[in-house]
Short mmCIF file of C-alpha atoms in Angstrom, two decimals:
data_model
loop_
_atom_site.label_atom_id
_atom_site.label_comp_id
_atom_site.label_asym_id
_atom_site.label_seq_id
_atom_site.Cartn_x
_atom_site.Cartn_y
_atom_site.Cartn_z
CA MET W 30 -24.77 26.27 1.28
CA SER W 31 -21.19 26.29 -0.08
CA GLU W 32 -19.90 23.67 -2.48
CA LEU W 33 -17.73 21.98 0.15
CA SER W 34 -20.50 21.90 2.76
CA SER W 35 -22.89 20.19 0.34
CA PRO W 36 -22.85 16.40 0.16
CA ILE W 37 -19.92 15.24 -1.94
CA ARG W 38 -21.22 13.52 -5.06
CA VAL W 39 -19.45 10.17 -5.41
CA ALA W 40 -19.31 7.84 -8.40
CA ILE W 41 -18.07 4.25 -8.21
CA VAL W 42 -16.14 2.82 -11.18
CA GLY W 43 -16.04 -0.97 -10.97
CA ALA W 44 -18.86 -2.91 -9.33
CA GLY W 45 -16.91 -5.90 -8.07
CA GLY W 46 -16.18 -7.25 -4.61
CA ILE W 47 -13.82 -4.54 -3.39
CA ALA W 48 -16.42 -1.82 -4.06
CA ARG W 49 -19.10 -3.81 -2.23
CA ILE W 50 -17.00 -5.04 0.69
CA SER W 51 -14.78 -2.03 1.39
CA HIS W 52 -15.65 1.18 -0.42
CA LEU W 53 -19.40 1.39 -0.03
CA PRO W 54 -19.30 0.67 3.73
CA ALA W 55 -16.62 3.37 4.11
CA LEU W 56 -18.77 5.83 2.18
CA ALA W 57 -21.81 4.91 4.26
CA ALA W 58 -19.81 5.58 7.44
CA ALA W 59 -19.13 9.12 6.19
CA GLY W 60 -22.85 9.82 6.65
CA ASP W 61 -24.41 12.86 5.04
CA ARG W 62 -21.03 14.24 4.01
CA VAL W 63 -21.21 12.10 0.87
CA ARG W 64 -23.86 10.85 -1.53
CA VAL W 65 -23.19 8.00 -3.96
CA VAL W 66 -24.88 9.09 -7.17
CA ALA W 67 -23.72 6.54 -9.74
CA VAL W 68 -21.96 3.28 -10.44
CA CYS W 69 -20.22 2.37 -13.69
CA ASP W 70 -19.16 -1.09 -14.84
CA VAL W 71 -18.59 -2.69 -18.23
CA ASP W 72 -21.04 -5.39 -17.12
CA PRO W 73 -24.51 -3.77 -16.94
CA ALA W 74 -25.94 -6.59 -14.82
CA ARG W 75 -23.22 -6.17 -12.23
CA ALA W 76 -23.66 -2.39 -12.19
CA ASN W 77 -27.41 -2.77 -11.71
CA GLU W 78 -27.00 -5.37 -8.98
CA LEU W 79 -24.68 -3.14 -6.94
CA ALA W 80 -26.86 -0.09 -7.52
CA GLU W 81 -30.02 -1.90 -6.44
CA ALA W 82 -28.36 -3.26 -3.31
CA HIS W 83 -27.20 0.21 -2.22
CA ASN W 84 -29.95 2.41 -3.61
CA ILE W 85 -27.65 4.16 -6.11
CA PRO W 86 -29.68 6.03 -8.75
CA GLY W 87 -27.22 6.21 -11.66
CA ARG W 88 -26.15 3.06 -13.53
CA TYR W 89 -23.70 3.25 -16.44
CA THR W 90 -21.47 1.13 -18.64
CA ASP W 91 -19.61 4.05 -20.23
CA LEU W 92 -17.24 6.07 -18.04
CA ALA W 93 -17.22 9.22 -20.16
CA ASP W 94 -21.01 9.25 -20.27
CA MET W 95 -21.24 8.89 -16.49
CA LEU W 96 -18.75 11.68 -15.84
CA ALA W 97 -20.52 14.04 -18.24
CA ARG W 98 -24.00 13.36 -16.89
CA GLU W 99 -23.33 13.02 -13.16
CA ARG W 100 -20.41 15.47 -12.71
CA PRO W 101 -19.17 13.73 -9.53
CA ASP W 102 -16.91 15.45 -6.99
CA LEU W 103 -15.14 12.20 -6.08
CA VAL W 104 -14.57 9.13 -8.25
CA VAL W 105 -13.75 5.82 -6.56
CA VAL W 106 -11.88 3.51 -8.94
CA ALA W 107 -12.35 -0.15 -8.00
CA THR W 108 -11.56 -1.82 -11.32
CA PRO W 109 -8.88 -4.39 -12.18
CA PRO W 110 -5.41 -2.76 -12.33
CA VAL W 111 -5.25 -2.56 -16.12
CA ALA W 112 -8.12 -0.05 -16.11
CA HIS W 113 -6.78 2.25 -13.37
CA ARG W 114 -4.82 4.67 -15.54
CA GLU W 115 -7.68 5.44 -17.93
CA ALA W 116 -10.30 5.80 -15.19
CA VAL W 117 -8.15 7.99 -12.92
CA ILE W 118 -7.17 10.35 -15.74
CA ALA W 119 -10.75 10.60 -16.94
CA GLY W 120 -11.93 11.47 -13.44
CA LEU W 121 -9.26 14.13 -12.94
CA ASP W 122 -9.93 15.67 -16.35
CA ALA W 123 -13.62 15.85 -15.45
CA GLY W 124 -12.72 17.89 -12.36
CA ALA W 125 -13.22 15.11 -9.80
CA TRP W 126 -10.88 14.02 -7.05
CA VAL W 127 -10.05 10.32 -7.41
CA TRP W 128 -9.53 7.53 -4.89
CA CYS W 129 -8.10 4.49 -6.63
CA GLU W 130 -7.59 0.94 -5.42
CA LYS W 131 -4.14 -0.61 -5.27
CA PRO W 132 -1.92 -1.09 -7.14
CA PRO W 133 -2.04 2.53 -8.35
CA THR W 134 -0.94 1.74 -11.91
CA LEU W 135 0.92 -0.86 -13.94
CA SER W 136 4.14 1.18 -14.10
CA LEU W 137 5.92 4.30 -12.89
CA ALA W 138 5.37 5.78 -16.34
CA GLU W 139 1.60 5.46 -15.93
CA TYR W 140 1.81 6.87 -12.40
CA ASP W 141 3.66 9.95 -13.60
CA GLU W 142 1.22 10.39 -16.49
CA ILE W 143 -1.63 10.55 -13.99
CA THR W 144 0.22 13.10 -11.84
CA ALA W 145 0.50 15.38 -14.89
CA HIS W 146 -3.31 15.59 -14.97
CA GLU W 147 -3.56 16.92 -11.40
CA LYS W 148 -3.82 20.63 -10.62
CA ASP W 149 -2.52 22.73 -7.74
CA GLY W 150 -5.23 22.77 -5.10
CA GLY W 151 -6.99 19.82 -6.72
CA PRO W 152 -8.29 17.68 -8.12
CA TYR W 153 -5.77 15.11 -6.91
CA ALA W 154 -5.55 11.34 -7.09
CA SER W 155 -4.99 9.22 -3.98
CA TYR W 156 -4.52 5.48 -3.70
CA VAL W 157 -5.87 2.90 -1.25
CA PHE W 158 -3.18 2.22 1.37
CA GLN W 159 -5.45 1.94 4.37
CA HIS W 160 -2.95 0.30 6.74
CA ARG W 161 -1.21 3.64 7.24
CA PHE W 162 -4.26 5.10 8.90
CA GLY W 163 -4.64 2.87 11.95
CA GLY W 164 -3.94 4.50 15.29
CA ALA W 165 -0.98 2.30 16.21
CA ALA W 166 0.82 2.92 12.91
CA GLN W 167 0.33 6.65 13.27
CA ARG W 168 1.59 6.52 16.85
CA LEU W 169 4.68 4.60 15.75
CA ARG W 170 5.28 7.13 12.98
CA GLN W 171 5.25 9.89 15.59
CA HIS W 172 7.77 8.00 17.75
CA ILE W 173 10.08 7.50 14.76
CA ARG W 174 9.88 11.19 13.92
CA THR W 175 10.77 12.26 17.47
CA GLY W 176 13.37 9.54 18.04
CA GLU W 177 11.48 8.19 21.07
CA LEU W 178 12.40 4.57 20.29
CA GLY W 179 15.94 5.29 19.11
CA ALA W 180 17.35 4.67 15.66
CA PRO W 181 15.64 2.18 13.29
CA LEU W 182 18.03 -0.72 12.71
CA VAL W 183 16.31 -3.87 11.41
CA ALA W 184 12.90 -4.52 9.88
CA VAL W 185 10.87 -7.46 8.58
CA CYS W 186 7.96 -7.10 6.16
CA ASN W 187 6.14 -10.32 5.26
CA THR W 188 2.97 -10.86 3.27
CA LEU W 189 2.50 -14.63 3.38
CA TRP W 190 -0.88 -15.36 1.82
CA TYR W 191 -2.48 -18.29 0.04
CA ARG W 192 -4.21 -18.13 -3.33
CA GLY W 193 -5.14 -21.43 -4.95
CA HIS W 194 -5.27 -22.21 -8.65
CA ASP W 195 -8.95 -21.19 -8.79
CA TYR W 196 -8.05 -17.63 -7.77
CA PHE W 197 -6.02 -17.25 -10.96
CA GLU W 198 -8.80 -18.49 -13.21
CA VAL W 199 -10.00 -14.87 -13.35
CA PRO W 200 -8.51 -13.94 -16.75
CA TRP W 201 -6.66 -10.76 -15.73
CA ARG W 202 -4.88 -12.25 -12.72
CA GLY W 203 -1.30 -13.48 -12.93
CA VAL W 204 -0.82 -11.79 -16.31
CA TRP W 205 1.78 -9.04 -16.78
CA GLU W 206 -0.33 -7.05 -19.23
CA THR W 207 -3.39 -6.79 -17.01
CA GLU W 208 -2.20 -7.19 -13.39
CA GLY W 209 1.28 -5.74 -13.79
CA GLY W 210 2.90 -8.37 -11.56
CA GLY W 211 2.28 -11.05 -8.98
CA PRO W 212 2.17 -10.85 -5.16
CA THR W 213 4.98 -8.28 -5.13
CA MET W 214 2.61 -5.94 -6.97
CA GLY W 215 -0.88 -6.97 -5.98
CA HIS W 216 -0.66 -8.43 -2.47
CA GLY W 217 2.43 -7.30 -0.57
CA ILE W 218 1.99 -3.70 -1.65
CA HIS W 219 -0.06 -2.85 1.47
CA GLN W 220 2.56 -3.98 3.98
CA MET W 221 5.39 -2.49 1.90
CA ASP W 222 3.60 0.86 1.74
CA LEU W 223 3.25 0.88 5.52
CA LEU W 224 6.91 -0.08 5.85
CA LEU W 225 7.97 2.87 3.67
CA ASN W 226 5.53 5.24 5.31
CA LEU W 227 7.23 4.48 8.62
CA LEU W 228 10.90 4.12 7.66
CA GLY W 229 11.07 6.62 4.81
CA ASP W 230 13.20 6.54 1.70
CA TRP W 231 15.08 3.46 0.58
CA HIS W 232 18.40 3.38 -1.27
CA GLU W 233 19.08 -0.09 -2.70
CA VAL W 234 17.30 -3.40 -3.14
CA HIS W 235 18.50 -6.95 -3.83
CA ALA W 236 15.62 -9.26 -4.86
CA VAL W 237 14.81 -12.72 -6.15
CA ALA W 238 11.45 -13.93 -7.44
CA ALA W 239 10.13 -17.19 -8.81
CA THR W 240 7.07 -18.98 -10.12
CA LEU W 241 6.96 -22.13 -8.03
CA GLY W 242 3.39 -23.33 -7.67
CA ARG W 243 0.84 -21.38 -9.71
CA ARG W 244 0.04 -21.38 -13.44
CA VAL W 245 0.82 -17.69 -13.98
CA GLU W 246 3.10 -15.51 -16.10
CA THR W 247 4.24 -13.52 -13.10
CA GLU W 248 5.99 -14.58 -9.92
CA ASP W 249 4.11 -16.23 -7.06
CA VAL W 250 6.83 -15.52 -4.48
CA SER W 251 9.54 -12.89 -4.00
CA PHE W 252 12.24 -12.10 -1.45
CA ALA W 253 14.16 -8.85 -1.06
CA ILE W 254 16.71 -7.10 1.11
CA VAL W 255 16.30 -3.33 1.23
CA ARG W 256 18.77 -0.73 2.48
CA PHE W 257 17.13 2.47 3.72
CA ALA W 258 18.55 5.97 3.59
CA SER W 259 18.62 5.90 7.41
CA GLY W 260 20.95 2.89 7.33
CA ALA W 261 18.28 0.42 8.43
CA ILE W 262 18.07 -2.93 6.65
CA CYS W 263 14.81 -4.79 5.93
CA SER W 264 13.88 -8.22 4.62
CA ILE W 265 10.68 -8.53 2.57
CA VAL W 266 8.80 -11.68 1.58
CA ASN W 267 5.70 -11.73 -0.63
CA SER W 268 3.95 -15.04 -1.29
CA VAL W 269 0.65 -16.50 -2.43
CA LEU W 270 1.83 -20.04 -1.62
CA SER W 271 1.59 -19.96 2.19
CA PRO W 272 -1.23 -22.03 3.78
CA ARG W 273 -0.92 -20.35 7.19
CA GLU W 274 -1.62 -16.82 6.06
CA THR W 275 -0.20 -13.81 7.86
CA SER W 276 0.83 -10.21 7.34
CA TYR W 277 3.73 -9.39 9.63
CA LEU W 278 5.79 -6.26 10.21
CA ARG W 279 8.60 -5.96 12.74
CA PHE W 280 10.76 -2.95 13.54
CA ASP W 281 13.84 -3.19 15.77
CA PHE W 282 14.98 0.15 17.19
CA THR W 283 17.76 0.93 19.64
CA ASP W 284 15.27 0.98 22.51
CA ALA W 285 12.40 -1.28 21.42
CA THR W 286 10.94 -3.85 19.08
CA VAL W 287 7.53 -3.04 17.61
CA GLU W 288 5.51 -5.74 15.82
CA VAL W 289 2.14 -6.13 14.18
CA GLU W 290 0.69 -9.41 12.90
CA HIS W 291 -2.68 -9.50 11.18
CA LEU W 292 -4.13 -10.57 7.83
CA TYR W 293 -6.18 -7.89 6.08
CA GLY W 294 -6.36 -5.22 8.81
CA TYR W 295 -5.52 -4.51 12.42
CA ASP W 296 -6.49 -2.69 15.58
CA ASP W 297 -4.28 -1.92 18.58
CA SER W 298 -4.61 -5.45 19.96
CA TYR W 299 -2.57 -6.79 17.02
CA TRP W 300 0.49 -4.71 17.99
CA ARG W 301 3.27 -5.60 20.43
CA TRP W 302 5.67 -3.06 21.96
CA THR W 303 8.74 -4.67 23.59
CA PRO W 304 11.33 -2.54 25.39
CA ALA W 305 15.03 -3.28 25.10
CA PRO W 306 16.59 -4.68 28.31
CA HIS W 307 18.14 -1.32 29.16
CA VAL W 308 14.78 0.51 29.00
CA THR W 309 13.20 0.24 32.46
CA ASP W 310 11.10 3.40 32.80
CA GLU W 311 7.56 1.97 33.08
CA ASP W 312 5.90 5.33 32.46
CA ARG W 313 7.86 5.76 29.25
CA ILE W 314 6.98 2.25 28.06
CA ALA W 315 3.30 2.75 28.91
CA GLY W 316 3.25 5.87 26.73
CA TRP W 317 4.34 4.11 23.56
CA ALA W 318 0.98 2.63 22.52
CA PRO W 319 -1.79 4.96 21.30
CA ALA W 320 -4.41 6.11 23.78
CA GLU W 321 -7.28 5.56 21.33
CA ASN W 322 -7.89 2.31 19.46
CA ARG W 323 -8.40 3.25 15.80
CA PRO W 324 -8.34 0.27 13.40
CA SER W 325 -6.83 0.44 9.94
CA SER W 326 -9.58 0.70 7.34
CA HIS W 327 -10.86 2.25 4.13
CA ARG W 328 -13.08 4.32 6.41
CA ALA W 329 -10.08 5.89 8.19
CA GLN W 330 -8.34 6.70 4.91
CA LEU W 331 -11.52 8.16 3.40
CA ALA W 332 -11.82 10.54 6.36
CA ALA W 333 -8.28 11.80 5.66
CA LEU W 334 -9.08 12.18 1.96
CA LEU W 335 -12.25 14.18 2.63
CA ALA W 336 -10.35 16.43 5.05
CA ALA W 337 -7.67 17.08 2.43
CA ARG W 338 -10.29 17.89 -0.18
CA ALA W 339 -11.97 20.37 2.15
CA ALA W 340 -8.60 22.07 2.68
CA GLY W 341 -7.64 21.98 -1.00
CA GLU W 342 -4.51 19.98 -0.15
CA ARG W 343 -2.98 16.87 -1.68
CA PRO W 344 -4.29 13.86 0.28
CA PRO W 345 -1.99 11.26 1.83
CA ALA W 346 -0.99 8.31 -0.38
CA GLY W 347 -0.88 10.40 -3.53
CA GLY W 348 1.83 12.19 -5.50
CA ALA W 349 5.38 11.43 -4.35
CA ASP W 350 3.95 9.89 -1.17
CA GLY W 351 2.04 7.26 -3.14
CA ARG W 352 4.82 6.80 -5.69
CA ARG W 353 7.42 5.55 -3.22
CA VAL W 354 6.02 2.02 -2.98
CA MET W 355 5.72 1.83 -6.78
CA GLU W 356 9.41 2.72 -6.96
CA LEU W 357 10.32 -0.08 -4.57
CA ILE W 358 8.17 -2.62 -6.42
CA THR W 359 9.71 -1.60 -9.75
CA ALA W 360 13.22 -2.00 -8.35
CA MET W 361 12.35 -5.40 -6.88
CA TYR W 362 11.20 -6.70 -10.27
CA GLN W 363 14.21 -5.20 -12.01
CA SER W 364 16.58 -6.75 -9.48
CA ALA W 365 14.91 -10.17 -9.65
CA ILE W 366 14.81 -10.27 -13.45
CA THR W 367 18.26 -8.79 -14.13
CA GLN W 368 19.77 -10.63 -11.15
CA ARG W 369 21.61 -7.62 -9.76
CA PRO W 370 21.01 -4.96 -7.08
CA VAL W 371 19.06 -1.85 -8.08
CA THR W 372 19.26 1.64 -6.63
CA ARG W 373 16.44 4.13 -6.43
CA ALA W 374 18.42 6.58 -8.57
CA GLU W 375 18.11 4.21 -11.56
CA LEU W 376 14.34 4.53 -11.82
CA ASN W 377 14.08 7.13 -14.56
CA GLY W 378 12.55 7.32 -18.01
CA ALA W 379 15.63 5.80 -19.68
CA ASN W 380 15.11 2.59 -17.68
CA PRO W 381 12.88 0.02 -19.46
CA PHE W 382 11.49 -1.08 -16.08
CA TYR W 383 10.13 2.45 -15.60
CA HIS W 384 7.73 1.67 -18.46
CA SER W 385 6.96 -1.99 -17.64
CA LEU W 386 7.60 -4.06 -14.55
CA ASN W 387 8.97 -6.89 -16.70
CA GLY W 388 11.34 -4.51 -18.46
CA GLY W 389 9.50 -4.87 -21.75
CA ASP W 390 11.07 -8.28 -22.35
CA LEU W 391 8.32 -10.72 -21.44
CA PRO W 392 10.02 -13.97 -22.59
CA THR W 393 13.15 -13.22 -20.54
CA ALA W 394 11.10 -12.20 -17.50
CA ILE W 395 9.05 -15.40 -17.57
CA SER W 396 12.13 -17.54 -18.14
CA ARG W 397 13.97 -16.02 -15.20
CA LEU W 398 11.00 -16.36 -12.85
CA GLN W 399 10.36 -19.95 -13.85
CA GLN W 400 14.06 -20.76 -13.41
CA LYS W 401 14.52 -22.00 -16.96
CA GLU W 402 17.82 -20.21 -17.24
CA SER W 403 20.93 -20.47 -15.12
CA PRO W 404 21.85 -17.37 -13.12
CA ARG W 405 24.56 -15.16 -14.48
CA ALA W 406 28.06 -15.76 -13.26
#
């Protein structure tokens, strides 16, 4: 039996809720293509609890020890964001492909450092952006590519969620050093990634952010206007202050409006396809929605990752494809903190926001977000 036809040996790094709720069910759905051989967590009790619940033989508290002993083919990183960089690089250097939870890293500098540890043909790192992989999103992407719906003109991308004070009692949350940012970084990233995956490259962003209701260093709400290379304009709102929670994307094309409203995932029933008044061909309209209902999920993204590994190709949501949303997030923070528009061309190594989403000036960042300083003239 060849290496790629044998069960793929998988190791889980981080034994918290996201591994239990999302990653392990996705791996189980892959059947005999994969075998989870180990779990690693700094808390031995938590590692043992997850391993016992899922019949995982290897239990570790040291990442290097686990990689050396188990030699996994795929490492799933489900740790808090501050630990992503170290775990992903360690996995790649050990010869494993890596699937890492969002946000990919705490900065563009860290993202590019990880990319330098990849090799042509693999191993590669990929990041969890599961909303791209639902059938309706992929159908819409096809329509945009062919021009079936006309030119993209206007878009809306809202992540309006609610997280109470108790949510931020977890020590790493709401702290620049360990979470990297607030809802712009940790919550809205999924909808923004889908937005970019559909509409492509952006050119300029104007953003504001504030800390209005939560005891955090970072923002708890942000607004942005984004100009795309295509000419389309999008508004983005990210919030953890919104009691009626929703995730909402809307795309207005020359010939149609396409919308999806959900919370943490969707199937085809969450999408609405509305023709413009001048579009009257019923057969054409009927052909817009996908024929097969495929929900967005970790399971769908894992299938794409395993297929890419079998082909020795970079998986979706990695490399430049995964970097694009990190670029937008970086520019949003830079715009909000410096109180000026930011272009994509500015995001290079000479820019302090390339190295830290608060620009390396934490007191100024906190002051601006908490509105303790008057805006510049």
